[in-house]
Amino acid sequence: MWMGQGPSYEEVHEIAKTLEGKTKYRPTLGIVCGSGLGGLGDLVEEADIIPYDEIPHFPVSTVPGHMGKLVFGKLKGQIVVLMRGRLHCYEGYPMWKTTIPIRVMKALGVETLFLTNAAGGINPDFNTGDIMIIRDHIDFAGLSGECVLRGANDERDHIDFAGLSGECVLRGANDERFGPRFLATVGTWDDAMNELAEKAAKELGLGDILRRGVYVMIGGPTFETVAESRLLKNFGADAVGMSTVAEALVGRHMGMKVFGISLITDKCCLDYTTAKVTTHEEVLAIGQKRAKDLQSLALKI
Ligand SMILES: O=P(O)(O)O[C@H]1O[C@H](CO)[C@@H](O)[C@H]1O
């Protein structure tokens, strides 16, 4: 009997079977669209679009900028499945539930996973609108374990360790049919795909805004205090967001090739004198502004 945190191997394959009954496509590439970056879905040709709420056992998207639809079809001739809307732990889902679609993608035959996100720039040299190839990550959630005090705190100058952390997505009983109990995470982000992404960006004339760096996942939904941004910088993070790492880990757990890019939508404040408030609206607006560049980059890759 399955004693871990769900979903079971059988449930994942049941969902995949349902989807195979709704689309003729058998994708090998999976794409996850970050906040405000769902426009890539419009470029998928001859698409079969399946809303999450029509898929049994599938969590639904609740965040503005995430439509909650699976898009199957062709992108430059390649058969893809694209998540137009991802799931975040802060929406109230346990971490494992946010990655059900990634497990399902693998069951559908997906071998390569392309993750995109909107992120705050921690590296002071990064500017709003920059595109960062994810070289590595910090799984803040997994490093710190599950905190009983998880949630926001409204003091001005604090480090809300609970809000920053969550739980590792692979916590719970392990089914070896998915992957190993202990996952080595060195080399999570595929070097060859990163090289390809860098080359593609340069060819598109995006070299000036191209960065490479370390993405740190925090639990959210609170944006960082100044003290937290400083902490993350000292940890070695270049950009911060509330997603992506759990998906990457689950992808690697199942042997997928993983790569990804972050759009820097705001600069995190490292100084009280210049501190300004970040909003989700601002994040979405920068996504809109850079939409065309990101779509061209994804197509070229
Ligand atoms: O990571 P994605 O889904 O791109 O979204 C990012 O944008 C939202 C905050 O504005 C957070 O959900 C953060 O993780």
PDB file of C-alpha atoms and ligand atoms in Angstrom:
ATOM      1  CA  MET A   1       0.000   0.000   0.000  1.00  0.00           C
ATOM      2  CA  TRP A   2       1.217   3.493  -0.856  1.00  0.00           C
ATOM      3  CA  MET A   3       2.161   5.214   2.439  1.00  0.00           C
ATOM      4  CA  GLY A   4       3.907   8.326   1.123  1.00  0.00           C
ATOM      5  CA  GLN A   5       2.775  11.735   0.088  1.00  0.00           C
ATOM      6  CA  GLY A   6       0.852  11.297  -3.149  1.00  0.00           C
ATOM      7  CA  PRO A   7       0.362  10.865  -5.953  1.00  0.00           C
ATOM      8  CA  SER A   8       0.990   7.159  -6.391  1.00  0.00           C
ATOM      9  CA  TYR A   9       2.647   5.791  -9.515  1.00  0.00           C
ATOM     10  CA  GLU A  10      -0.698   4.253 -10.494  1.00  0.00           C
ATOM     11  CA  GLU A  11      -2.555   7.588 -10.105  1.00  0.00           C
ATOM     12  CA  VAL A  12       0.021   9.401 -12.227  1.00  0.00           C
ATOM     13  CA  HIS A  13      -0.355   6.840 -14.998  1.00  0.00           C
ATOM     14  CA  GLU A  14      -4.138   7.005 -14.707  1.00  0.00           C
ATOM     15  CA  ILE A  15      -4.016  10.785 -15.281  1.00  0.00           C
ATOM     16  CA  ALA A  16      -1.675  10.297 -18.231  1.00  0.00           C
ATOM     17  CA  LYS A  17      -4.050   7.725 -19.705  1.00  0.00           C
ATOM     18  CA  THR A  18      -6.976  10.140 -19.381  1.00  0.00           C
ATOM     19  CA  LEU A  19      -4.959  12.812 -21.190  1.00  0.00           C
ATOM     20  CA  GLU A  20      -3.969  10.397 -23.926  1.00  0.00           C
ATOM     21  CA  GLY A  21      -7.675   9.914 -24.506  1.00  0.00           C
ATOM     22  CA  LYS A  22      -8.133  13.669 -24.989  1.00  0.00           C
ATOM     23  CA  THR A  23      -5.205  14.403 -27.343  1.00  0.00           C
ATOM     24  CA  LYS A  24      -3.450  12.651 -30.194  1.00  0.00           C
ATOM     25  CA  TYR A  25      -0.122  14.266 -29.301  1.00  0.00           C
ATOM     26  CA  ARG A  26       2.664  12.299 -27.602  1.00  0.00           C
ATOM     27  CA  PRO A  27       5.044  15.054 -26.426  1.00  0.00           C
ATOM     28  CA  THR A  28       8.742  14.630 -25.658  1.00  0.00           C
ATOM     29  CA  LEU A  29       9.278  18.239 -24.520  1.00  0.00           C
ATOM     30  CA  GLY A  30       7.493  19.757 -21.518  1.00  0.00           C
ATOM     31  CA  ILE A  31       7.379  23.498 -20.874  1.00  0.00           C
ATOM     32  CA  VAL A  32       6.243  25.314 -17.738  1.00  0.00           C
ATOM     33  CA  CYS A  33       5.254  28.960 -18.176  1.00  0.00           C
ATOM     34  CA  GLY A  34       6.086  31.353 -15.367  1.00  0.00           C
ATOM     35  CA  SER A  35       4.052  34.301 -14.095  1.00  0.00           C
ATOM     36  CA  GLY A  36       2.966  36.407 -17.047  1.00  0.00           C
ATOM     37  CA  LEU A  37       4.878  34.211 -19.504  1.00  0.00           C
ATOM     38  CA  GLY A  38       1.969  32.094 -20.702  1.00  0.00           C
ATOM     39  CA  GLY A  39       1.883  33.842 -24.099  1.00  0.00           C
ATOM     40  CA  LEU A  40       4.150  31.110 -25.426  1.00  0.00           C
ATOM     41  CA  GLY A  41       1.040  28.950 -25.343  1.00  0.00           C
ATOM     42  CA  ASP A  42      -0.471  31.076 -28.142  1.00  0.00           C
ATOM     43  CA  LEU A  43       2.324  29.957 -30.455  1.00  0.00           C
ATOM     44  CA  VAL A  44       1.526  26.271 -30.096  1.00  0.00           C
ATOM     45  CA  GLU A  45       0.027  25.160 -33.409  1.00  0.00           C
ATOM     46  CA  GLU A  46      -2.986  22.893 -33.894  1.00  0.00           C
ATOM     47  CA  ALA A  47      -3.340  22.910 -30.128  1.00  0.00           C
ATOM     48  CA  ASP A  48      -5.434  20.689 -27.901  1.00  0.00           C
ATOM     49  CA  ILE A  49      -6.157  22.758 -24.796  1.00  0.00           C
ATOM     50  CA  ILE A  50      -7.246  21.000 -21.627  1.00  0.00           C
ATOM     51  CA  PRO A  51      -8.196  23.057 -18.517  1.00  0.00           C
ATOM     52  CA  TYR A  52      -6.755  21.675 -15.284  1.00  0.00           C
ATOM     53  CA  ASP A  53     -10.215  21.435 -13.714  1.00  0.00           C
ATOM     54  CA  GLU A  54     -11.221  18.928 -16.400  1.00  0.00           C
ATOM     55  CA  ILE A  55      -8.367  16.571 -15.469  1.00  0.00           C
ATOM     56  CA  PRO A  56      -9.067  14.166 -12.594  1.00  0.00           C
ATOM     57  CA  HIS A  57      -6.757  14.566  -9.537  1.00  0.00           C
ATOM     58  CA  PHE A  58      -5.140  17.667 -11.068  1.00  0.00           C
ATOM     59  CA  PRO A  59      -4.667  20.753  -8.845  1.00  0.00           C
ATOM     60  CA  VAL A  60      -6.010  24.044 -10.275  1.00  0.00           C
ATOM     61  CA  SER A  61      -4.104  27.318 -10.704  1.00  0.00           C
ATOM     62  CA  THR A  62      -5.278  30.179  -8.490  1.00  0.00           C
ATOM     63  CA  VAL A  63      -2.708  32.922  -9.189  1.00  0.00           C
ATOM     64  CA  PRO A  64      -3.312  35.797 -11.654  1.00  0.00           C
ATOM     65  CA  GLY A  65      -1.087  35.323 -14.705  1.00  0.00           C
ATOM     66  CA  HIS A  66      -1.531  31.524 -14.572  1.00  0.00           C
ATOM     67  CA  MET A  67      -4.467  30.331 -16.704  1.00  0.00           C
ATOM     68  CA  GLY A  68      -4.485  26.721 -15.564  1.00  0.00           C
ATOM     69  CA  LYS A  69      -4.493  24.968 -18.934  1.00  0.00           C
ATOM     70  CA  LEU A  70      -2.424  22.201 -20.475  1.00  0.00           C
ATOM     71  CA  VAL A  71      -1.612  22.935 -24.107  1.00  0.00           C
ATOM     72  CA  PHE A  72      -0.626  20.049 -26.388  1.00  0.00           C
ATOM     73  CA  GLY A  73       0.545  20.695 -29.925  1.00  0.00           C
ATOM     74  CA  LYS A  74       3.439  21.680 -32.148  1.00  0.00           C
ATOM     75  CA  LEU A  75       6.036  24.326 -31.465  1.00  0.00           C
ATOM     76  CA  LYS A  76       8.296  24.729 -34.492  1.00  0.00           C
ATOM     77  CA  GLY A  77       7.435  21.162 -35.473  1.00  0.00           C
ATOM     78  CA  GLN A  78       8.321  19.765 -32.040  1.00  0.00           C
ATOM     79  CA  ILE A  79       5.515  18.008 -30.167  1.00  0.00           C
ATOM     80  CA  VAL A  80       5.154  19.721 -26.797  1.00  0.00           C
ATOM     81  CA  VAL A  81       2.995  19.840 -23.728  1.00  0.00           C
ATOM     82  CA  LEU A  82       2.963  23.255 -22.132  1.00  0.00           C
ATOM     83  CA  MET A  83       1.665  24.217 -18.709  1.00  0.00           C
ATOM     84  CA  ARG A  84      -0.024  27.557 -19.128  1.00  0.00           C
ATOM     85  CA  GLY A  85      -0.059  28.207 -15.439  1.00  0.00           C
ATOM     86  CA  ARG A  86       1.942  26.490 -12.759  1.00  0.00           C
ATOM     87  CA  LEU A  87       1.132  25.533  -9.195  1.00  0.00           C
ATOM     88  CA  HIS A  88       2.798  27.027  -6.142  1.00  0.00           C
ATOM     89  CA  CYS A  89       3.099  25.766  -2.595  1.00  0.00           C
ATOM     90  CA  TYR A  90       1.880  29.117  -1.201  1.00  0.00           C
ATOM     91  CA  GLU A  91      -1.500  28.534  -2.910  1.00  0.00           C
ATOM     92  CA  GLY A  92      -2.069  26.024  -0.140  1.00  0.00           C
ATOM     93  CA  TYR A  93      -0.871  22.908  -1.916  1.00  0.00           C
ATOM     94  CA  PRO A  94       1.625  20.583  -0.288  1.00  0.00           C
ATOM     95  CA  MET A  95       4.852  20.782  -2.270  1.00  0.00           C
ATOM     96  CA  TRP A  96       4.397  17.330  -3.866  1.00  0.00           C
ATOM     97  CA  LYS A  97       1.022  18.356  -5.262  1.00  0.00           C
ATOM     98  CA  THR A  98       2.524  21.285  -7.171  1.00  0.00           C
ATOM     99  CA  THR A  99       4.567  18.821  -9.208  1.00  0.00           C
ATOM    100  CA  ILE A 100       1.864  16.303 -10.177  1.00  0.00           C
ATOM    101  CA  PRO A 101       1.929  17.730 -13.738  1.00  0.00           C
ATOM    102  CA  ILE A 102       5.667  17.052 -14.009  1.00  0.00           C
ATOM    103  CA  ARG A 103       5.173  13.408 -12.978  1.00  0.00           C
ATOM    104  CA  VAL A 104       2.351  13.175 -15.516  1.00  0.00           C
ATOM    105  CA  MET A 105       4.525  14.695 -18.241  1.00  0.00           C
ATOM    106  CA  LYS A 106       7.082  11.931 -17.711  1.00  0.00           C
ATOM    107  CA  ALA A 107       4.335   9.304 -17.873  1.00  0.00           C
ATOM    108  CA  LEU A 108       3.290  10.864 -21.196  1.00  0.00           C
ATOM    109  CA  GLY A 109       6.807  10.401 -22.579  1.00  0.00           C
ATOM    110  CA  VAL A 110       8.384  13.810 -21.905  1.00  0.00           C
ATOM    111  CA  GLU A 111      12.178  13.567 -21.653  1.00  0.00           C
ATOM    112  CA  THR A 112      13.189  17.237 -21.576  1.00  0.00           C
ATOM    113  CA  LEU A 113      11.760  19.847 -19.235  1.00  0.00           C
ATOM    114  CA  PHE A 114      12.014  23.587 -19.919  1.00  0.00           C
ATOM    115  CA  LEU A 115      11.143  25.682 -16.853  1.00  0.00           C
ATOM    116  CA  THR A 116      10.510  29.418 -17.002  1.00  0.00           C
ATOM    117  CA  ASN A 117       9.748  31.861 -14.230  1.00  0.00           C
ATOM    118  CA  ALA A 118       9.572  35.452 -13.121  1.00  0.00           C
ATOM    119  CA  ALA A 119      12.123  36.213 -10.423  1.00  0.00           C
ATOM    120  CA  GLY A 120      13.482  39.021  -8.310  1.00  0.00           C
ATOM    121  CA  GLY A 121      17.063  40.086  -8.974  1.00  0.00           C
ATOM    122  CA  ILE A 122      19.264  39.560  -5.924  1.00  0.00           C
ATOM    123  CA  ASN A 123      22.538  40.120  -7.766  1.00  0.00           C
ATOM    124  CA  PRO A 124      22.988  43.920  -7.716  1.00  0.00           C
ATOM    125  CA  ASP A 125      24.360  43.805 -11.281  1.00  0.00           C
ATOM    126  CA  PHE A 126      21.081  42.404 -12.598  1.00  0.00           C
ATOM    127  CA  ASN A 127      18.467  44.748 -14.055  1.00  0.00           C
ATOM    128  CA  THR A 128      14.734  44.488 -14.492  1.00  0.00           C
ATOM    129  CA  GLY A 129      14.062  42.834 -17.854  1.00  0.00           C
ATOM    130  CA  ASP A 130      17.257  40.731 -17.829  1.00  0.00           C
ATOM    131  CA  ILE A 131      17.032  37.068 -18.766  1.00  0.00           C
ATOM    132  CA  MET A 132      18.945  34.642 -16.551  1.00  0.00           C
ATOM    133  CA  ILE A 133      19.869  31.139 -17.594  1.00  0.00           C
ATOM    134  CA  ILE A 134      19.565  28.990 -14.482  1.00  0.00           C
ATOM    135  CA  ARG A 135      22.995  27.543 -13.832  1.00  0.00           C
ATOM    136  CA  ASP A 136      22.160  26.122 -10.407  1.00  0.00           C
ATOM    137  CA  HIS A 137      19.631  26.428  -7.623  1.00  0.00           C
ATOM    138  CA  ILE A 138      19.224  26.604  -3.888  1.00  0.00           C
ATOM    139  CA  ASP A 139      16.342  24.537  -2.584  1.00  0.00           C
ATOM    140  CA  PHE A 140      15.703  26.664   0.459  1.00  0.00           C
ATOM    141  CA  ALA A 141      12.622  24.661   1.212  1.00  0.00           C
ATOM    142  CA  GLY A 142      14.416  21.351   1.114  1.00  0.00           C
ATOM    143  CA  LEU A 143      17.431  22.603   3.030  1.00  0.00           C
ATOM    144  CA  SER A 144      15.419  23.863   5.934  1.00  0.00           C
ATOM    145  CA  GLY A 145      12.739  21.178   6.274  1.00  0.00           C
ATOM    146  CA  GLU A 146       9.162  21.801   7.274  1.00  0.00           C
ATOM    147  CA  CYS A 147       8.695  24.646   9.745  1.00  0.00           C
ATOM    148  CA  VAL A 148       5.804  24.645  12.161  1.00  0.00           C
ATOM    149  CA  LEU A 149       5.696  28.464  12.046  1.00  0.00           C
ATOM    150  CA  ARG A 150       5.275  28.616   8.275  1.00  0.00           C
ATOM    151  CA  GLY A 151       3.501  31.821   7.232  1.00  0.00           C
ATOM    152  CA  ALA A 152       4.051  35.536   6.963  1.00  0.00           C
ATOM    153  CA  ASN A 153       5.120  37.930   9.658  1.00  0.00           C
ATOM    154  CA  ASP A 154       4.637  41.664   9.347  1.00  0.00           C
ATOM    155  CA  GLU A 155       7.479  43.157  11.338  1.00  0.00           C
ATOM    156  CA  ARG A 156       9.570  45.523   9.252  1.00  0.00           C
ATOM    157  CA  ASP A 157      13.011  44.161   9.773  1.00  0.00           C
ATOM    158  CA  HIS A 158      12.952  40.456  10.178  1.00  0.00           C
ATOM    159  CA  ILE A 159      14.032  37.222   8.604  1.00  0.00           C
ATOM    160  CA  ASP A 160      10.893  35.114   8.340  1.00  0.00           C
ATOM    161  CA  PHE A 161      12.564  31.742   8.135  1.00  0.00           C
ATOM    162  CA  ALA A 162       9.175  30.067   8.152  1.00  0.00           C
ATOM    163  CA  GLY A 163       7.978  32.066   5.159  1.00  0.00           C
ATOM    164  CA  LEU A 164      11.214  31.424   3.322  1.00  0.00           C
ATOM    165  CA  SER A 165      11.112  27.705   3.837  1.00  0.00           C
ATOM    166  CA  GLY A 166       8.683  24.934   3.075  1.00  0.00           C
ATOM    167  CA  GLU A 167       9.443  21.297   2.582  1.00  0.00           C
ATOM    168  CA  CYS A 168      11.453  19.283   0.100  1.00  0.00           C
ATOM    169  CA  VAL A 169       9.241  18.098  -2.728  1.00  0.00           C
ATOM    170  CA  LEU A 170      10.666  14.574  -2.434  1.00  0.00           C
ATOM    171  CA  ARG A 171       9.732  14.222   1.247  1.00  0.00           C
ATOM    172  CA  GLY A 172       7.694  11.121   2.058  1.00  0.00           C
ATOM    173  CA  ALA A 173       7.868   7.464   1.108  1.00  0.00           C
ATOM    174  CA  ASN A 174       9.758   6.913  -2.127  1.00  0.00           C
ATOM    175  CA  ASP A 175       8.473   4.792  -5.004  1.00  0.00           C
ATOM    176  CA  GLU A 176      11.555   3.521  -6.860  1.00  0.00           C
ATOM    177  CA  ARG A 177       9.498   3.306 -10.052  1.00  0.00           C
ATOM    178  CA  PHE A 178       9.617   7.123 -10.074  1.00  0.00           C
ATOM    179  CA  GLY A 179      13.238   7.443  -8.999  1.00  0.00           C
ATOM    180  CA  PRO A 180      15.793   6.952  -6.216  1.00  0.00           C
ATOM    181  CA  ARG A 181      15.321   7.669  -2.498  1.00  0.00           C
ATOM    182  CA  PHE A 182      18.436   9.835  -2.373  1.00  0.00           C
ATOM    183  CA  LEU A 183      18.796  12.122  -5.335  1.00  0.00           C
ATOM    184  CA  ALA A 184      22.140  13.621  -6.305  1.00  0.00           C
ATOM    185  CA  THR A 185      21.452  17.202  -7.361  1.00  0.00           C
ATOM    186  CA  VAL A 186      24.857  18.243  -8.698  1.00  0.00           C
ATOM    187  CA  GLY A 187      24.312  18.886 -12.395  1.00  0.00           C
ATOM    188  CA  THR A 188      20.534  19.330 -12.122  1.00  0.00           C
ATOM    189  CA  TRP A 189      20.623  22.022 -14.793  1.00  0.00           C
ATOM    190  CA  ASP A 190      21.718  20.635 -18.133  1.00  0.00           C
ATOM    191  CA  ASP A 191      24.970  22.216 -19.380  1.00  0.00           C
ATOM    192  CA  ALA A 192      24.378  21.414 -23.042  1.00  0.00           C
ATOM    193  CA  MET A 193      20.874  22.930 -22.991  1.00  0.00           C
ATOM    194  CA  ASN A 194      22.248  25.980 -21.182  1.00  0.00           C
ATOM    195  CA  GLU A 195      24.902  26.410 -23.894  1.00  0.00           C
ATOM    196  CA  LEU A 196      22.186  26.131 -26.508  1.00  0.00           C
ATOM    197  CA  ALA A 197      20.027  28.719 -24.724  1.00  0.00           C
ATOM    198  CA  GLU A 198      22.966  31.092 -24.448  1.00  0.00           C
ATOM    199  CA  LYS A 199      23.816  30.707 -28.132  1.00  0.00           C
ATOM    200  CA  ALA A 200      20.177  31.238 -29.109  1.00  0.00           C
ATOM    201  CA  ALA A 201      19.909  34.400 -26.971  1.00  0.00           C
ATOM    202  CA  LYS A 202      23.076  35.839 -28.488  1.00  0.00           C
ATOM    203  CA  GLU A 203      21.897  35.101 -32.014  1.00  0.00           C
ATOM    204  CA  LEU A 204      18.684  36.959 -31.244  1.00  0.00           C
ATOM    205  CA  GLY A 205      20.655  39.994 -30.099  1.00  0.00           C
ATOM    206  CA  LEU A 206      19.736  39.453 -26.452  1.00  0.00           C
ATOM    207  CA  GLY A 207      23.365  39.090 -25.340  1.00  0.00           C
ATOM    208  CA  ASP A 208      23.357  42.392 -23.432  1.00  0.00           C
ATOM    209  CA  ILE A 209      20.546  41.319 -21.126  1.00  0.00           C
ATOM    210  CA  LEU A 210      21.653  37.718 -20.781  1.00  0.00           C
ATOM    211  CA  ARG A 211      22.877  36.499 -17.383  1.00  0.00           C
ATOM    212  CA  ARG A 212      23.705  33.164 -15.837  1.00  0.00           C
ATOM    213  CA  GLY A 213      23.071  32.545 -12.206  1.00  0.00           C
ATOM    214  CA  VAL A 214      21.721  30.748  -9.201  1.00  0.00           C
ATOM    215  CA  TYR A 215      17.964  30.691  -8.559  1.00  0.00           C
ATOM    216  CA  VAL A 216      16.748  30.319  -4.994  1.00  0.00           C
ATOM    217  CA  MET A 217      13.261  29.061  -4.273  1.00  0.00           C
ATOM    218  CA  ILE A 218      11.489  30.413  -1.229  1.00  0.00           C
ATOM    219  CA  GLY A 219       8.063  29.330  -0.035  1.00  0.00           C
ATOM    220  CA  GLY A 220       6.283  32.666  -0.525  1.00  0.00           C
ATOM    221  CA  PRO A 221       3.837  34.310  -0.923  1.00  0.00           C
ATOM    222  CA  THR A 222       5.639  37.137   0.904  1.00  0.00           C
ATOM    223  CA  PHE A 223       8.213  39.073  -1.074  1.00  0.00           C
ATOM    224  CA  GLU A 224      11.511  39.440   0.756  1.00  0.00           C
ATOM    225  CA  THR A 225      12.334  41.941   3.446  1.00  0.00           C
ATOM    226  CA  VAL A 226      15.605  43.813   3.053  1.00  0.00           C
ATOM    227  CA  ALA A 227      17.160  41.516   5.657  1.00  0.00           C
ATOM    228  CA  GLU A 228      15.976  38.429   3.751  1.00  0.00           C
ATOM    229  CA  SER A 229      17.329  39.719   0.432  1.00  0.00           C
ATOM    230  CA  ARG A 230      20.700  40.269   2.087  1.00  0.00           C
ATOM    231  CA  LEU A 231      20.573  36.773   3.531  1.00  0.00           C
ATOM    232  CA  LEU A 232      19.810  35.243   0.125  1.00  0.00           C
ATOM    233  CA  LYS A 233      22.615  37.254  -1.476  1.00  0.00           C
ATOM    234  CA  ASN A 234      25.048  35.978   1.136  1.00  0.00           C
ATOM    235  CA  PHE A 235      23.849  32.458   0.398  1.00  0.00           C
ATOM    236  CA  GLY A 236      25.031  32.918  -3.181  1.00  0.00           C
ATOM    237  CA  ALA A 237      21.685  33.457  -4.916  1.00  0.00           C
ATOM    238  CA  ASP A 238      21.411  35.693  -7.974  1.00  0.00           C
ATOM    239  CA  ALA A 239      17.627  35.564  -8.348  1.00  0.00           C
ATOM    240  CA  VAL A 240      14.719  34.584  -6.120  1.00  0.00           C
ATOM    241  CA  GLY A 241      11.280  33.152  -6.801  1.00  0.00           C
ATOM    242  CA  MET A 242       8.588  30.910  -5.359  1.00  0.00           C
ATOM    243  CA  SER A 243       8.657  28.024  -7.849  1.00  0.00           C
ATOM    244  CA  THR A 244      10.755  25.997 -10.309  1.00  0.00           C
ATOM    245  CA  VAL A 245      13.143  24.141  -7.956  1.00  0.00           C
ATOM    246  CA  ALA A 246      10.543  21.572  -6.869  1.00  0.00           C
ATOM    247  CA  GLU A 247       9.682  20.946 -10.544  1.00  0.00           C
ATOM    248  CA  ALA A 248      13.361  20.592 -11.444  1.00  0.00           C
ATOM    249  CA  LEU A 249      13.965  18.118  -8.609  1.00  0.00           C
ATOM    250  CA  VAL A 250      10.977  15.979  -9.557  1.00  0.00           C
ATOM    251  CA  GLY A 251      12.072  16.084 -13.198  1.00  0.00           C
ATOM    252  CA  ARG A 252      15.562  14.923 -12.248  1.00  0.00           C
ATOM    253  CA  HIS A 253      14.122  12.311  -9.874  1.00  0.00           C
ATOM    254  CA  MET A 254      12.528  10.731 -12.938  1.00  0.00           C
ATOM    255  CA  GLY A 255      15.639  11.132 -15.117  1.00  0.00           C
ATOM    256  CA  MET A 256      14.470  14.062 -17.230  1.00  0.00           C
ATOM    257  CA  LYS A 257      16.835  16.590 -18.782  1.00  0.00           C
ATOM    258  CA  VAL A 258      16.104  19.945 -17.124  1.00  0.00           C
ATOM    259  CA  PHE A 259      16.912  23.515 -18.101  1.00  0.00           C
ATOM    260  CA  GLY A 260      15.353  26.877 -17.450  1.00  0.00           C
ATOM    261  CA  ILE A 261      15.353  30.642 -17.600  1.00  0.00           C
ATOM    262  CA  SER A 262      14.279  33.388 -15.200  1.00  0.00           C
ATOM    263  CA  LEU A 263      12.988  36.748 -16.292  1.00  0.00           C
ATOM    264  CA  ILE A 264      14.174  39.327 -13.769  1.00  0.00           C
ATOM    265  CA  THR A 265      11.008  41.307 -13.099  1.00  0.00           C
ATOM    266  CA  ASP A 266      12.196  43.428 -10.172  1.00  0.00           C
ATOM    267  CA  LYS A 267      15.306  44.232  -8.211  1.00  0.00           C
ATOM    268  CA  CYS A 268      15.293  42.989  -4.632  1.00  0.00           C
ATOM    269  CA  CYS A 269      16.179  45.660  -2.106  1.00  0.00           C
ATOM    270  CA  LEU A 270      19.473  45.275  -0.324  1.00  0.00           C
ATOM    271  CA  ASP A 271      19.433  48.733   1.242  1.00  0.00           C
ATOM    272  CA  TYR A 272      16.827  50.415   3.495  1.00  0.00           C
ATOM    273  CA  THR A 273      17.431  53.857   1.992  1.00  0.00           C
ATOM    274  CA  THR A 274      16.457  52.729  -1.529  1.00  0.00           C
ATOM    275  CA  ALA A 275      13.954  50.031  -0.552  1.00  0.00           C
ATOM    276  CA  LYS A 276      10.767  49.903  -2.607  1.00  0.00           C
ATOM    277  CA  VAL A 277       7.770  47.644  -2.570  1.00  0.00           C
ATOM    278  CA  THR A 278       7.450  44.827  -5.144  1.00  0.00           C
ATOM    279  CA  THR A 279       4.005  43.889  -6.452  1.00  0.00           C
ATOM    280  CA  HIS A 280       2.712  40.956  -8.488  1.00  0.00           C
ATOM    281  CA  GLU A 281       1.225  43.483 -10.956  1.00  0.00           C
ATOM    282  CA  GLU A 282       4.710  44.830 -11.619  1.00  0.00           C
ATOM    283  CA  VAL A 283       5.970  41.267 -12.123  1.00  0.00           C
ATOM    284  CA  LEU A 284       3.239  40.597 -14.698  1.00  0.00           C
ATOM    285  CA  ALA A 285       3.866  43.931 -16.450  1.00  0.00           C
ATOM    286  CA  ILE A 286       7.556  43.151 -17.010  1.00  0.00           C
ATOM    287  CA  GLY A 287       6.519  39.727 -18.286  1.00  0.00           C
ATOM    288  CA  GLN A 288       4.280  41.462 -20.829  1.00  0.00           C
ATOM    289  CA  LYS A 289       7.047  43.822 -21.838  1.00  0.00           C
ATOM    290  CA  ARG A 290       9.544  41.028 -22.479  1.00  0.00           C
ATOM    291  CA  ALA A 291       6.959  38.550 -23.812  1.00  0.00           C
ATOM    292  CA  LYS A 292       8.082  38.727 -27.446  1.00  0.00           C
ATOM    293  CA  ASP A 293      11.781  38.308 -26.610  1.00  0.00           C
ATOM    294  CA  LEU A 294      11.098  35.318 -24.410  1.00  0.00           C
ATOM    295  CA  GLN A 295       8.860  33.704 -26.990  1.00  0.00           C
ATOM    296  CA  SER A 296      11.497  34.177 -29.709  1.00  0.00           C
ATOM    297  CA  LEU A 297      14.119  32.718 -27.394  1.00  0.00           C
ATOM    298  CA  ALA A 298      11.983  29.680 -26.556  1.00  0.00           C
ATOM    299  CA  LEU A 299      11.272  29.054 -30.246  1.00  0.00           C
ATOM    300  CA  LYS A 300      14.921  29.369 -31.188  1.00  0.00           C
ATOM    301  CA  ILE A 301      16.021  27.009 -28.429  1.00  0.00           C
TER     302      ILE A 301
HETATM  303  O1  LIG B   1       7.650  31.512 -10.362  1.00  0.00           O
HETATM  304  P1  LIG B   1       6.536  32.055 -11.158  1.00  0.00           P
HETATM  305  O2  LIG B   1       5.397  31.134 -11.290  1.00  0.00           O
HETATM  306  O3  LIG B   1       7.010  32.606 -12.487  1.00  0.00           O
HETATM  307  O4  LIG B   1       5.945  33.320 -10.331  1.00  0.00           O
HETATM  308  C1  LIG B   1       6.689  34.289  -9.618  1.00  0.00           C
HETATM  309  O5  LIG B   1       5.864  35.428  -9.570  1.00  0.00           O
HETATM  310  C2  LIG B   1       5.015  35.376  -8.393  1.00  0.00           C
HETATM  311  C3  LIG B   1       5.236  36.651  -7.615  1.00  0.00           C
HETATM  312  O6  LIG B   1       4.927  37.776  -8.351  1.00  0.00           O
HETATM  313  C4  LIG B   1       5.468  34.178  -7.600  1.00  0.00           C
HETATM  314  O7  LIG B   1       4.600  33.101  -7.830  1.00  0.00           O
HETATM  315  C5  LIG B   1       6.844  33.912  -8.158  1.00  0.00           C
HETATM  316  O8  LIG B   1       7.262  32.575  -7.981  1.00  0.00           O
END
